[in-house]
Coordinates of C-alpha atoms in Angstrom, one line a residue:
Chain A
M723 CA 0.2 -0.5 -0.6
N724 CA 1.6 3.3 -1.1
R725 CA 1.5 6.1 1.3
G726 CA -1.7 8.6 -0.4
M727 CA -3.4 5.3 -0.5
A728 CA -2.8 4.5 2.9
F729 CA -3.2 7.9 4.2
V730 CA -6.8 7.9 3.1
A731 CA -7.8 4.4 4.2
V732 CA -6.9 5.6 7.5
A733 CA -8.8 9.0 7.6
L734 CA -12.0 7.8 5.9
I735 CA -12.5 5.1 8.8
Y736 CA -10.9 7.9 10.8
L737 CA -13.5 10.0 10.2
A738 CA -16.3 7.5 9.6
V739 CA -16.0 6.7 14.0
L740 CA -15.6 11.1 14.7
I741 CA -19.0 11.3 12.6
S742 CA -20.4 8.4 14.3
L743 CA -19.2 9.1 17.8
A744 CA -20.7 12.7 17.3
V745 CA -24.5 11.5 15.9
I746 CA -24.5 9.3 19.2
G747 CA -23.7 12.0 21.2
N748 CA -26.5 13.9 19.1
R749 CA -29.0 11.0 19.8
K750 CA -28.8 11.8 23.8
N751 CA -29.0 15.2 23.9
K752 CA -32.6 14.4 22.1
G753 CA -32.5 18.1 21.6
D754 CA -31.7 19.5 24.9
E755 CA -30.4 23.0 25.9
Y756 CA -28.9 22.0 29.2
Q757 CA -27.5 18.8 27.5
F758 CA -25.8 20.1 24.5
L759 CA -24.2 22.7 26.7
L760 CA -23.4 20.5 29.3
A761 CA -23.7 17.4 28.4
G762 CA -25.9 16.7 31.5
G763 CA -23.4 17.7 33.5
S764 CA -23.2 13.9 34.8
L765 CA -19.5 13.2 33.2
G766 CA -18.3 9.9 33.8
T767 CA -14.7 8.5 34.7
I768 CA -13.0 7.1 31.6
I769 CA -14.9 9.8 29.1
G770 CA -14.0 12.3 32.0
F771 CA -10.3 11.6 32.2
L772 CA -9.5 11.2 28.5
T773 CA -11.5 14.7 27.4
F774 CA -9.5 16.2 29.8
F775 CA -6.2 14.2 28.6
A776 CA -7.1 15.5 25.2
T777 CA -8.2 18.9 25.4
L778 CA -5.2 19.4 28.3
Y779 CA -2.9 18.6 24.5
S780 CA -3.0 20.6 21.6
T781 CA -0.9 19.6 18.9
F782 CA 2.2 21.2 21.0
I783 CA 2.3 17.3 22.7
L784 CA 3.0 16.0 19.3
I785 CA 4.3 17.9 17.9
G786 CA 6.2 20.5 19.7
M787 CA 7.5 18.7 22.4
P788 CA 9.2 16.2 20.9
N789 CA 10.8 19.2 19.5
F790 CA 11.4 21.2 22.2
F791 CA 13.6 17.9 23.6
R792 CA 15.0 18.2 20.7
V793 CA 15.9 21.8 20.3
H794 CA 16.3 22.1 24.3
G795 CA 17.1 19.1 25.7
V796 CA 16.7 17.5 28.9
G797 CA 15.7 20.7 30.3
T798 CA 12.5 20.0 29.3
W799 CA 11.1 17.8 31.5
I800 CA 11.3 20.1 34.3
F801 CA 9.5 22.6 32.5
L802 CA 6.7 19.6 31.5
G803 CA 7.4 16.6 33.7
V804 CA 7.1 18.4 36.8
T805 CA 4.9 21.4 36.0
D806 CA 2.6 18.4 34.4
M807 CA 2.1 16.3 38.1
A808 CA 2.3 19.9 39.8
L809 CA -0.8 20.8 38.0
A810 CA -2.5 16.8 38.5
V811 CA -2.3 18.4 42.3
F812 CA -3.7 21.5 41.4
T813 CA -6.9 19.9 39.4
L814 CA -7.7 17.3 42.4
W815 CA -7.8 19.9 44.4
L816 CA -9.7 22.6 42.2
S817 CA -12.3 19.8 40.8
L818 CA -13.2 19.2 45.3
K819 CA -13.5 23.1 45.3
L820 CA -15.5 23.5 42.2
R821 CA -18.0 20.2 43.9
E822 CA -18.9 22.4 46.4
R823 CA -19.2 25.9 44.7
I824 CA -21.4 24.8 42.3
A825 CA -22.9 22.3 44.9
S826 CA -26.8 22.9 44.7
T827 CA -27.0 26.0 42.1
D828 CA -27.9 26.2 38.2
F829 CA -24.2 25.9 36.9
R830 CA -23.5 26.8 33.5
S831 CA -20.2 28.1 33.1
I832 CA -17.6 29.8 34.5
S833 CA -18.7 33.5 33.4
D834 CA -21.9 32.6 36.3
L835 CA -19.4 32.2 38.8
L836 CA -17.9 35.5 37.7
R837 CA -21.3 37.3 37.6
E838 CA -23.1 36.2 40.7
T839 CA -18.7 37.3 42.6
F840 CA -17.9 40.5 40.4
S841 CA -20.8 41.9 38.7
S842 CA -21.1 42.0 34.7
R843 CA -17.5 43.8 34.7
G844 CA -15.6 40.3 35.8
V845 CA -17.3 38.7 33.4
F846 CA -16.1 40.9 30.2
V847 CA -12.7 41.4 31.4
Y848 CA -13.1 37.3 31.8
V849 CA -14.8 36.6 27.5
L850 CA -12.1 39.8 26.7
G851 CA -8.8 37.9 28.2
L852 CA -10.4 34.5 26.7
V853 CA -10.6 36.0 22.9
I854 CA -7.7 37.9 22.9
F855 CA -5.3 34.8 23.9
L856 CA -7.4 31.8 22.8
V857 CA -8.5 33.0 18.7
P858 CA -4.3 33.2 18.6
Y859 CA -3.5 30.0 19.9
I860 CA -6.2 28.3 18.0
A861 CA -4.3 30.1 15.1
I862 CA -1.2 29.5 15.1
Q863 CA -2.4 24.8 15.7
I864 CA -4.7 25.2 12.8
K865 CA -1.3 27.0 11.1
G866 CA 0.7 24.1 12.2
A867 CA -1.2 21.5 11.4
S868 CA -2.3 22.1 8.2
G869 CA 1.7 22.9 7.6
I870 CA 2.6 19.6 8.3
L871 CA -0.7 17.7 6.0
A872 CA 0.2 19.7 3.4
H873 CA 3.5 19.1 3.4
V874 CA 3.7 14.5 4.0
V875 CA 0.1 14.1 2.4
P876 CA 0.3 13.2 -1.1
Y877 CA -1.4 14.9 -2.6
E878 CA -1.5 17.8 -4.4
V879 CA -3.7 19.9 -1.5
P880 CA -2.4 23.2 0.1
Q881 CA -2.3 24.4 3.3
W882 CA -5.6 26.7 3.1
G883 CA -7.3 23.9 2.1
W884 CA -6.1 21.5 5.2
A885 CA -6.5 24.3 6.7
V886 CA -10.4 24.4 5.8
I887 CA -11.0 21.0 6.0
I888 CA -9.6 20.3 9.8
L889 CA -12.2 23.9 10.9
F890 CA -15.0 22.9 8.6
L891 CA -14.3 19.2 10.8
M892 CA -14.8 20.7 13.8
Y893 CA -17.8 22.8 13.0
L894 CA -19.2 19.6 12.0
Y895 CA -19.5 17.2 14.9
S896 CA -19.3 20.5 17.1
S897 CA -22.9 21.5 16.1
I898 CA -24.0 17.9 15.7
G899 CA -22.8 16.8 18.7
G900 CA -22.7 19.7 20.8
L901 CA -21.1 19.4 24.3
R902 CA -21.6 15.7 24.9
G903 CA -20.0 14.6 20.6
I904 CA -16.9 16.6 21.2
M905 CA -17.0 14.8 24.6
Y906 CA -16.5 11.3 22.5
C907 CA -14.8 12.3 19.7
D908 CA -12.2 14.1 21.8
S909 CA -11.8 10.2 23.7
L910 CA -11.2 8.7 20.5
Q911 CA -8.8 11.5 19.9
G912 CA -7.1 11.3 23.1
I913 CA -6.3 7.4 22.3
V914 CA -5.4 7.7 18.7
L915 CA -3.0 10.8 20.8
F916 CA -1.3 8.4 22.7
T917 CA -1.3 5.3 20.6
V918 CA 0.6 7.8 18.2
I919 CA 3.2 8.9 20.0
W920 CA 3.8 5.6 21.8
I921 CA 4.4 3.7 18.3
M922 CA 6.9 6.3 16.9
A923 CA 8.9 6.0 20.3
F924 CA 8.9 2.3 20.4
I925 CA 9.7 3.0 16.6
V926 CA 12.7 5.2 17.9
L927 CA 13.8 2.7 21.2
D928 CA 13.9 0.0 18.7
N929 CA 16.3 1.1 16.1
F930 CA 18.7 2.7 19.4
G931 CA 18.4 0.0 21.8
G932 CA 17.1 1.7 24.5
I933 CA 17.6 4.7 26.1
G934 CA 21.1 4.9 27.8
K935 CA 22.1 4.5 24.2
L936 CA 20.2 6.6 23.0
V937 CA 21.4 8.9 25.5
Q938 CA 25.1 8.6 24.9
A939 CA 24.3 9.4 21.7
V940 CA 23.3 12.6 22.0
A941 CA 26.4 13.1 24.5
E942 CA 28.1 12.2 21.8
E943 CA 26.5 14.1 18.8
E944 CA 25.4 18.4 21.2
P945 CA 26.5 17.5 24.9
A946 CA 25.0 20.4 26.0
L947 CA 20.8 19.2 25.5
L948 CA 22.1 16.6 28.5
S949 CA 21.7 19.6 31.5
T950 CA 19.8 23.4 30.7
P951 CA 19.5 25.7 30.6
G952 CA 20.1 23.9 26.8
P953 CA 22.2 25.0 23.6
K954 CA 20.5 27.6 23.3
G955 CA 20.6 28.9 26.8
L956 CA 16.8 29.5 26.2
L957 CA 15.6 26.6 30.0
S958 CA 17.0 29.4 32.6
V959 CA 15.1 29.4 36.1
Q960 CA 13.0 32.4 35.4
W961 CA 11.6 30.5 32.7
L962 CA 10.5 27.8 33.7
I963 CA 9.3 28.8 37.4
A964 CA 6.9 31.2 34.2
G965 CA 5.8 28.2 32.4
F966 CA 5.5 25.7 35.7
I967 CA 2.8 28.7 36.7
S968 CA 1.2 29.4 33.3
I969 CA 1.1 25.5 32.9
V970 CA 0.4 24.5 36.5
L971 CA -3.4 27.4 36.0
L972 CA -4.2 25.5 32.9
P973 CA -7.1 24.2 35.2
V974 CA -8.9 27.8 36.0
S975 CA -7.5 29.9 33.3
Q976 CA -8.8 27.5 30.5
P977 CA -12.9 27.3 30.1
Q978 CA -12.8 24.3 28.7
L979 CA -10.9 22.5 31.1
T980 CA -12.8 24.3 34.0
S981 CA -16.1 22.8 32.8
R982 CA -15.0 19.6 32.3
L983 CA -14.2 19.5 36.0
S984 CA -17.5 21.0 36.6
I985 CA -20.2 19.1 35.4
L986 CA -18.0 15.7 36.6
K987 CA -20.7 13.1 38.1
G988 CA -19.0 12.9 41.6
L989 CA -16.2 12.7 45.0
N990 CA -15.1 8.7 42.5
E991 CA -15.4 10.5 39.2
R992 CA -13.6 14.1 40.9
R993 CA -10.1 11.4 42.7
K994 CA -9.8 9.2 40.2
I995 CA -9.3 11.3 36.9
P996 CA -6.1 13.3 37.9
V997 CA -4.7 10.1 39.2
L998 CA -5.2 8.5 35.6
H999 CA -4.3 12.1 33.9
A1000 CA -1.1 12.1 36.0
S1001 CA -0.2 8.6 35.0
F1002 CA -0.5 8.6 30.9
T1003 CA 0.8 11.9 30.7
F1004 CA 4.4 10.8 32.4
L1005 CA 3.9 8.0 30.1
L1006 CA 3.7 10.4 27.3
L1007 CA 6.5 12.7 28.3
I1008 CA 8.5 9.7 28.2
A1009 CA 7.5 9.3 25.1
G1010 CA 8.1 12.4 23.9
L1011 CA 11.7 12.9 25.9
I1012 CA 13.0 9.2 23.5
I1013 CA 11.3 10.9 19.7
G1014 CA 12.9 14.1 21.0
L1015 CA 16.6 12.4 21.7
Y1016 CA 16.7 10.4 19.3
G1017 CA 15.4 13.1 16.3
A1018 CA 18.2 15.4 18.1
V1019 CA 21.0 12.8 16.5
A1020 CA 19.2 11.7 13.3
I1021 CA 16.8 14.3 12.4
P1022 CA 18.3 17.3 11.3
A1023 CA 15.2 19.8 10.4
K1024 CA 14.7 23.8 11.2
T1025 CA 11.4 23.5 12.5
G1026 CA 9.2 21.3 15.2
P1027 CA 6.8 20.2 12.0
E1028 CA 9.5 19.6 9.9
F1029 CA 11.3 17.3 12.5
I1030 CA 7.9 15.8 12.5
G1031 CA 6.9 15.8 9.1
K1032 CA 10.9 13.7 8.5
L1033 CA 9.6 12.0 11.9
I1034 CA 6.8 10.7 9.5
L1035 CA 8.2 10.2 6.5
E1036 CA 10.4 7.3 7.9
Q1037 CA 7.7 5.0 9.2
N1038 CA 5.8 2.8 7.6
P1039 CA 2.9 3.7 4.9
V1040 CA 0.5 3.0 7.3
I1041 CA 1.8 3.8 10.6
G1042 CA 2.9 7.5 8.6
A1043 CA -0.2 7.2 8.0
V1044 CA -1.8 7.1 11.9
A1045 CA 0.7 9.3 12.7
L1046 CA -1.0 12.5 10.4
I1047 CA -4.3 11.9 11.3
G1048 CA -3.0 11.9 15.0
I1049 CA -1.8 15.1 13.9
L1050 CA -5.0 16.6 12.7
A1051 CA -6.7 14.9 16.3
A1052 CA -4.3 16.9 18.9
A1053 CA -5.5 19.8 16.4
M1054 CA -8.9 19.5 17.1
S1055 CA -9.6 17.8 20.3
T1056 CA -8.0 21.4 22.0
S1057 CA -9.5 24.0 19.6
D1058 CA -13.4 22.1 19.3
S1059 CA -12.9 22.8 23.0
Q1060 CA -11.6 25.7 23.1
F1061 CA -14.4 26.9 20.2
F1062 CA -17.2 25.4 22.4
A1063 CA -16.1 26.9 25.5
L1064 CA -15.7 30.9 24.0
G1065 CA -19.3 29.9 22.2
S1066 CA -20.8 28.9 26.1
E1067 CA -18.8 31.7 27.8
I1068 CA -19.7 34.2 25.1
N1069 CA -23.6 33.5 25.4
N1070 CA -23.3 32.9 29.4
A1071 CA -21.6 36.5 29.5
L1072 CA -23.7 38.8 27.7
G1073 CA -26.5 37.6 30.0
R1074 CA -27.8 34.5 27.5
F1075 CA -28.1 36.9 24.7
S1076 CA -30.0 34.5 22.7
R1077 CA -33.2 34.9 24.7
K1078 CA -33.3 38.7 23.9
L1079 CA -32.6 38.0 19.9
K1080 CA -35.6 35.1 20.4
V1081 CA -32.8 32.3 19.0
S1082 CA -31.9 29.0 20.3
P1083 CA -29.2 28.9 22.7
I1084 CA -27.9 25.9 20.7
V1085 CA -28.2 27.9 17.8
F1086 CA -26.6 30.9 19.2
V1087 CA -23.3 29.2 20.3
K1088 CA -23.0 27.4 17.0
L1089 CA -23.2 30.4 15.2
V1090 CA -20.5 32.2 17.3
I1091 CA -18.4 28.7 17.4
L1092 CA -18.6 30.0 13.8
V1093 CA -17.8 33.0 13.6
F1094 CA -14.5 31.9 15.3
C1095 CA -13.9 29.3 13.2
I1096 CA -13.5 32.0 10.3
A1097 CA -12.0 34.6 12.3
S1098 CA -9.4 31.5 13.0
F1099 CA -9.0 30.5 10.3
V1100 CA -8.1 34.3 9.4
V1101 CA -5.7 34.9 12.1
A1102 CA -4.1 31.4 11.2
M1103 CA -2.8 32.5 7.1
K1104 CA -2.1 36.1 7.5
S1105 CA -0.1 35.4 11.2
S1106 CA 2.2 38.0 12.7
Q1107 CA 5.1 38.2 14.7
G1108 CA 2.8 39.5 16.9
I1109 CA 0.2 36.7 16.5
I1110 CA 2.6 34.0 17.1
S1111 CA 3.5 35.9 20.1
L1112 CA 0.1 36.5 21.5
A1113 CA -0.2 32.5 20.9
V1114 CA 2.8 31.3 22.6
S1115 CA 2.5 34.3 25.3
G1116 CA -1.5 32.3 25.4
F1117 CA -1.3 30.7 28.8
M1118 CA 0.6 32.9 30.7
G1119 CA -2.3 35.4 29.0
T1120 CA -4.9 33.2 30.6
A1121 CA -3.3 32.5 34.1
L1122 CA -3.3 36.2 34.7
M1123 CA -6.8 35.8 35.2
A1124 CA -6.3 32.8 37.2
P1125 CA -6.6 35.2 41.0
M1126 CA -9.8 36.7 39.5
V1127 CA -11.1 33.7 38.7
L1128 CA -10.4 31.3 41.9
T1129 CA -11.8 33.4 43.5
A1130 CA -14.9 33.7 42.5
I1131 CA -14.6 29.9 42.9
L1132 CA -13.6 29.5 46.2
C1133 CA -15.4 32.8 47.5
K1134 CA -19.6 31.5 47.1
G1135 CA -21.4 33.8 48.3
R1136 CA -19.4 36.8 48.6
S1137 CA -20.1 39.6 46.5
F1138 CA -16.5 42.4 45.5
N1139 CA -16.4 45.5 44.1
S1140 CA -14.3 46.5 40.8
V1141 CA -10.5 45.8 42.4
I1142 CA -10.2 42.5 41.8
P1143 CA -10.9 42.7 37.5
V1144 CA -9.6 46.5 37.5
V1145 CA -6.1 44.9 38.4
T1146 CA -6.8 41.8 36.1
V1147 CA -7.6 44.1 33.4
I1148 CA -5.1 46.0 33.8
S1149 CA -2.3 43.2 34.5
L1150 CA -3.3 42.5 30.6
V1151 CA -3.2 45.5 29.0
V1152 CA 0.8 45.7 30.6
F1153 CA 1.5 41.8 29.0
L1154 CA -0.2 42.5 26.0
L1155 CA 1.7 46.0 25.3
S1156 CA 5.0 44.1 26.2
L1157 CA 4.4 41.6 23.7
F1158 CA 4.1 44.3 21.4
G1159 CA 7.8 46.0 22.8
L1160 CA 5.8 48.6 24.2
V1161 CA 6.5 47.5 26.9
P1162 CA 9.8 46.5 28.4
K1163 CA 9.7 42.3 28.8
M1164 CA 12.3 42.1 31.5
I1165 CA 11.9 44.9 34.8
M1166 CA 15.1 45.1 36.8
G1167 CA 16.4 41.2 36.1
L1168 CA 12.5 39.8 36.2
R1169 CA 10.0 39.5 33.7
I1170 CA 7.2 40.8 33.6
D1171 CA 4.3 38.5 33.1
L1172 CA 5.8 36.8 36.8
I1173 CA 5.9 41.0 38.6
L1174 CA 2.3 41.4 36.5
L1175 CA 1.2 37.9 38.4
A1176 CA 2.5 38.8 41.5
I1177 CA 0.8 41.7 42.4
N1178 CA -2.2 40.4 40.9
T1179 CA -2.1 38.1 43.5
L1180 CA -1.1 40.0 46.0
I1181 CA -4.2 42.9 45.6
T1182 CA -6.3 40.1 45.3
I1183 CA -6.0 38.2 48.6
L1184 CA -5.7 41.6 50.4
V1185 CA -8.9 42.7 48.3
V1186 CA -10.4 39.2 49.9
L1187 CA -9.0 39.7 53.4
I1188 CA -10.3 42.7 54.0
E1189 CA -13.1 41.9 52.6
L1190 CA -13.7 38.9 54.5
K1191 CA -13.3 41.2 57.5
K1192 CA -16.1 43.4 56.9
T1193 CA -18.0 40.7 56.7
N1194 CA -16.3 39.2 60.1
K1195 CA -17.4 42.0 62.1
A1196 CA -21.2 42.8 60.2
F1197 CA -21.1 39.4 62.1
Q1198 CA -20.5 40.4 65.4
R1199 CA -22.3 43.8 65.4
M1200 CA -25.6 41.9 64.5
S1201 CA -25.2 39.4 67.0
Chain B
M652 CA -5.1 15.4 60.0
N653 CA -8.4 17.6 58.8
S654 CA -9.2 18.3 55.1
K655 CA -7.6 21.6 55.7
N656 CA -4.4 20.6 57.3
R657 CA -4.0 17.9 54.9
W658 CA -4.1 19.6 51.7
I659 CA -1.8 22.4 53.5
F660 CA 0.6 19.3 54.3
F661 CA 0.0 18.9 49.7
G662 CA 0.9 22.0 48.9
V663 CA 4.0 23.0 50.5
A664 CA 5.2 19.4 49.6
V665 CA 4.4 20.1 46.0
F666 CA 5.5 23.5 46.5
I667 CA 8.6 22.7 48.0
L668 CA 9.7 20.1 45.0
A669 CA 8.8 22.2 42.1
A670 CA 11.5 24.6 44.1
V671 CA 13.9 22.4 44.4
S672 CA 13.8 21.7 40.3
F673 CA 14.5 25.2 39.9
T674 CA 17.4 25.1 41.6
P675 CA 21.1 23.8 41.0
L676 CA 21.0 20.2 43.0
V677 CA 18.3 19.7 40.0
I678 CA 19.3 21.8 37.2
P679 CA 23.1 22.9 37.5
Y680 CA 24.2 25.2 34.8
G681 CA 25.0 22.6 31.8
V682 CA 26.3 19.6 34.8
T683 CA 25.9 16.6 33.0
E684 CA 27.2 14.7 36.0
P685 CA 26.7 12.1 38.1
Y686 CA 24.7 10.3 35.9
F687 CA 22.3 7.7 37.5
L688 CA 21.0 5.0 35.2
G689 CA 22.7 5.7 32.5
L690 CA 21.2 9.6 32.7
P691 CA 22.5 12.6 32.9
R692 CA 21.7 14.8 36.5
T693 CA 19.1 16.3 35.1
L694 CA 16.7 14.3 33.4
W695 CA 17.1 11.5 36.3
A696 CA 16.7 14.6 38.9
G697 CA 13.6 15.8 37.7
L698 CA 11.7 12.2 36.3
G699 CA 13.1 11.7 40.6
I700 CA 10.6 14.8 41.4
S701 CA 8.2 14.5 39.2
L702 CA 7.4 10.8 40.0
S703 CA 7.8 12.0 44.6
I704 CA 4.7 14.5 43.1
Y705 CA 3.0 11.7 42.0
V706 CA 2.7 10.3 44.7
L707 CA 2.2 13.3 46.7
L708 CA -1.0 13.1 44.6
V709 CA -2.1 9.6 45.2
L710 CA -1.7 9.9 48.8
A711 CA -3.9 13.1 48.2
M712 CA -6.2 11.1 46.2
L713 CA -6.9 8.6 49.1
T714 CA -7.1 10.7 51.7
S715 CA -10.1 13.3 50.0
G716 CA -12.6 9.8 50.3
D717 CA -13.7 10.6 53.4
Q718 CA -15.5 13.8 52.2
R719 CA -18.0 11.5 51.2

């Protein structure tokens, strides 16, 4: 079987399963708004774990992560391995806190919690931050995945054509199956992603005869890869700390993750999913380490997509085809959830705007997703250096909103004035200005994102403590 | 130990382990020695810290059951 035929065969099987899962999701939804937007609010362990896993790990994990090991060496383990284990602990704590927060409330989205705590100003800041940082992030993923497909698939489909195919497929199954359909498709995509990366890692290990020999070969070829800060000097202590904070805070700063944790069925799901996630993440990162170190000694390439493209071309046609589908899956599994979360949050942020327009919320969310698909396509095809900076710094950008969102989750039944949303919006604006070079990226030897997050967190804690003191005084007076 | 204190313990323990991973103990500038099981220092130390946090996660999971 040649490469073209193998790709078409695997792609057709994959598409058939994807659409079938979306249709199953659609049937279970029975046209109900709550089912469509929140999958009925009762997510089980297996689907919950797979959707969380696939949504968190975008194309970065299949293309970026092995390439990071290839270019920056073993210090990448500190950036991803240590960080992801800490993320799992934070996820466990957060999901238990979310359970307490949303118990006996009609939970629809994070915007609702923010509105309760900060009125509509908090919601406005939150949605604005999401749109600014998530759209470029999605666009860059689509660009990366479509670039590899255009380069490796032996048919004359241009990059923009692949971008349209990815976005169309995503829109199709999202609008058919709603959140439930997305989570079913994510589960499939999570399995494909994990399988693909381990198949490639096994082949590499088989070629080299073990990880020890691989490390030996790296020591001879590029010894700087075996220590920090790596050959390019990127993995400095401050860089690693900034990466650690922005990744650990993802479950609270990215709505697609927070909403999944919010709709888990019960306590058992909340306890098991972080552990399952950490276990599979550990294995995934080991595979990425193996592939990356192999790339360092055997695959010269200028970029991540070029490296993965060459690696795929080394495989036999069927494995290569599965790997390409894995890239497609990775691009879609994060973006679909981000689009859907944006649609839900915008609908709720506008005070269930769909009702005012006399349009069903389902139709409204589908429309919002369509608009963001088109916007992402335009941004992906026209991406400038500024857009790339926004995408790369997207996690830190959304992390700046984490103190505000955490306050909304932890302070049930309390309302705050505008100080926290105002501080959040100022920190977002300063951070954006630094990305575009209008404000220095370093102040007194410290990264500006770390300074902003520290100030933001300190002010938030201060405001919360003052509010608690006020409430206690009022309570004492009353009694 | 009640739930709040338990979580303080787990939070502080994870924080200390993560903080150690940013020190020269784990990421000494340009140093690969000593090797352990054929792996350079940053890698085996990083793997060790990740596994330690994983153990804490499992303990946190096991002890959070009594919230039922």
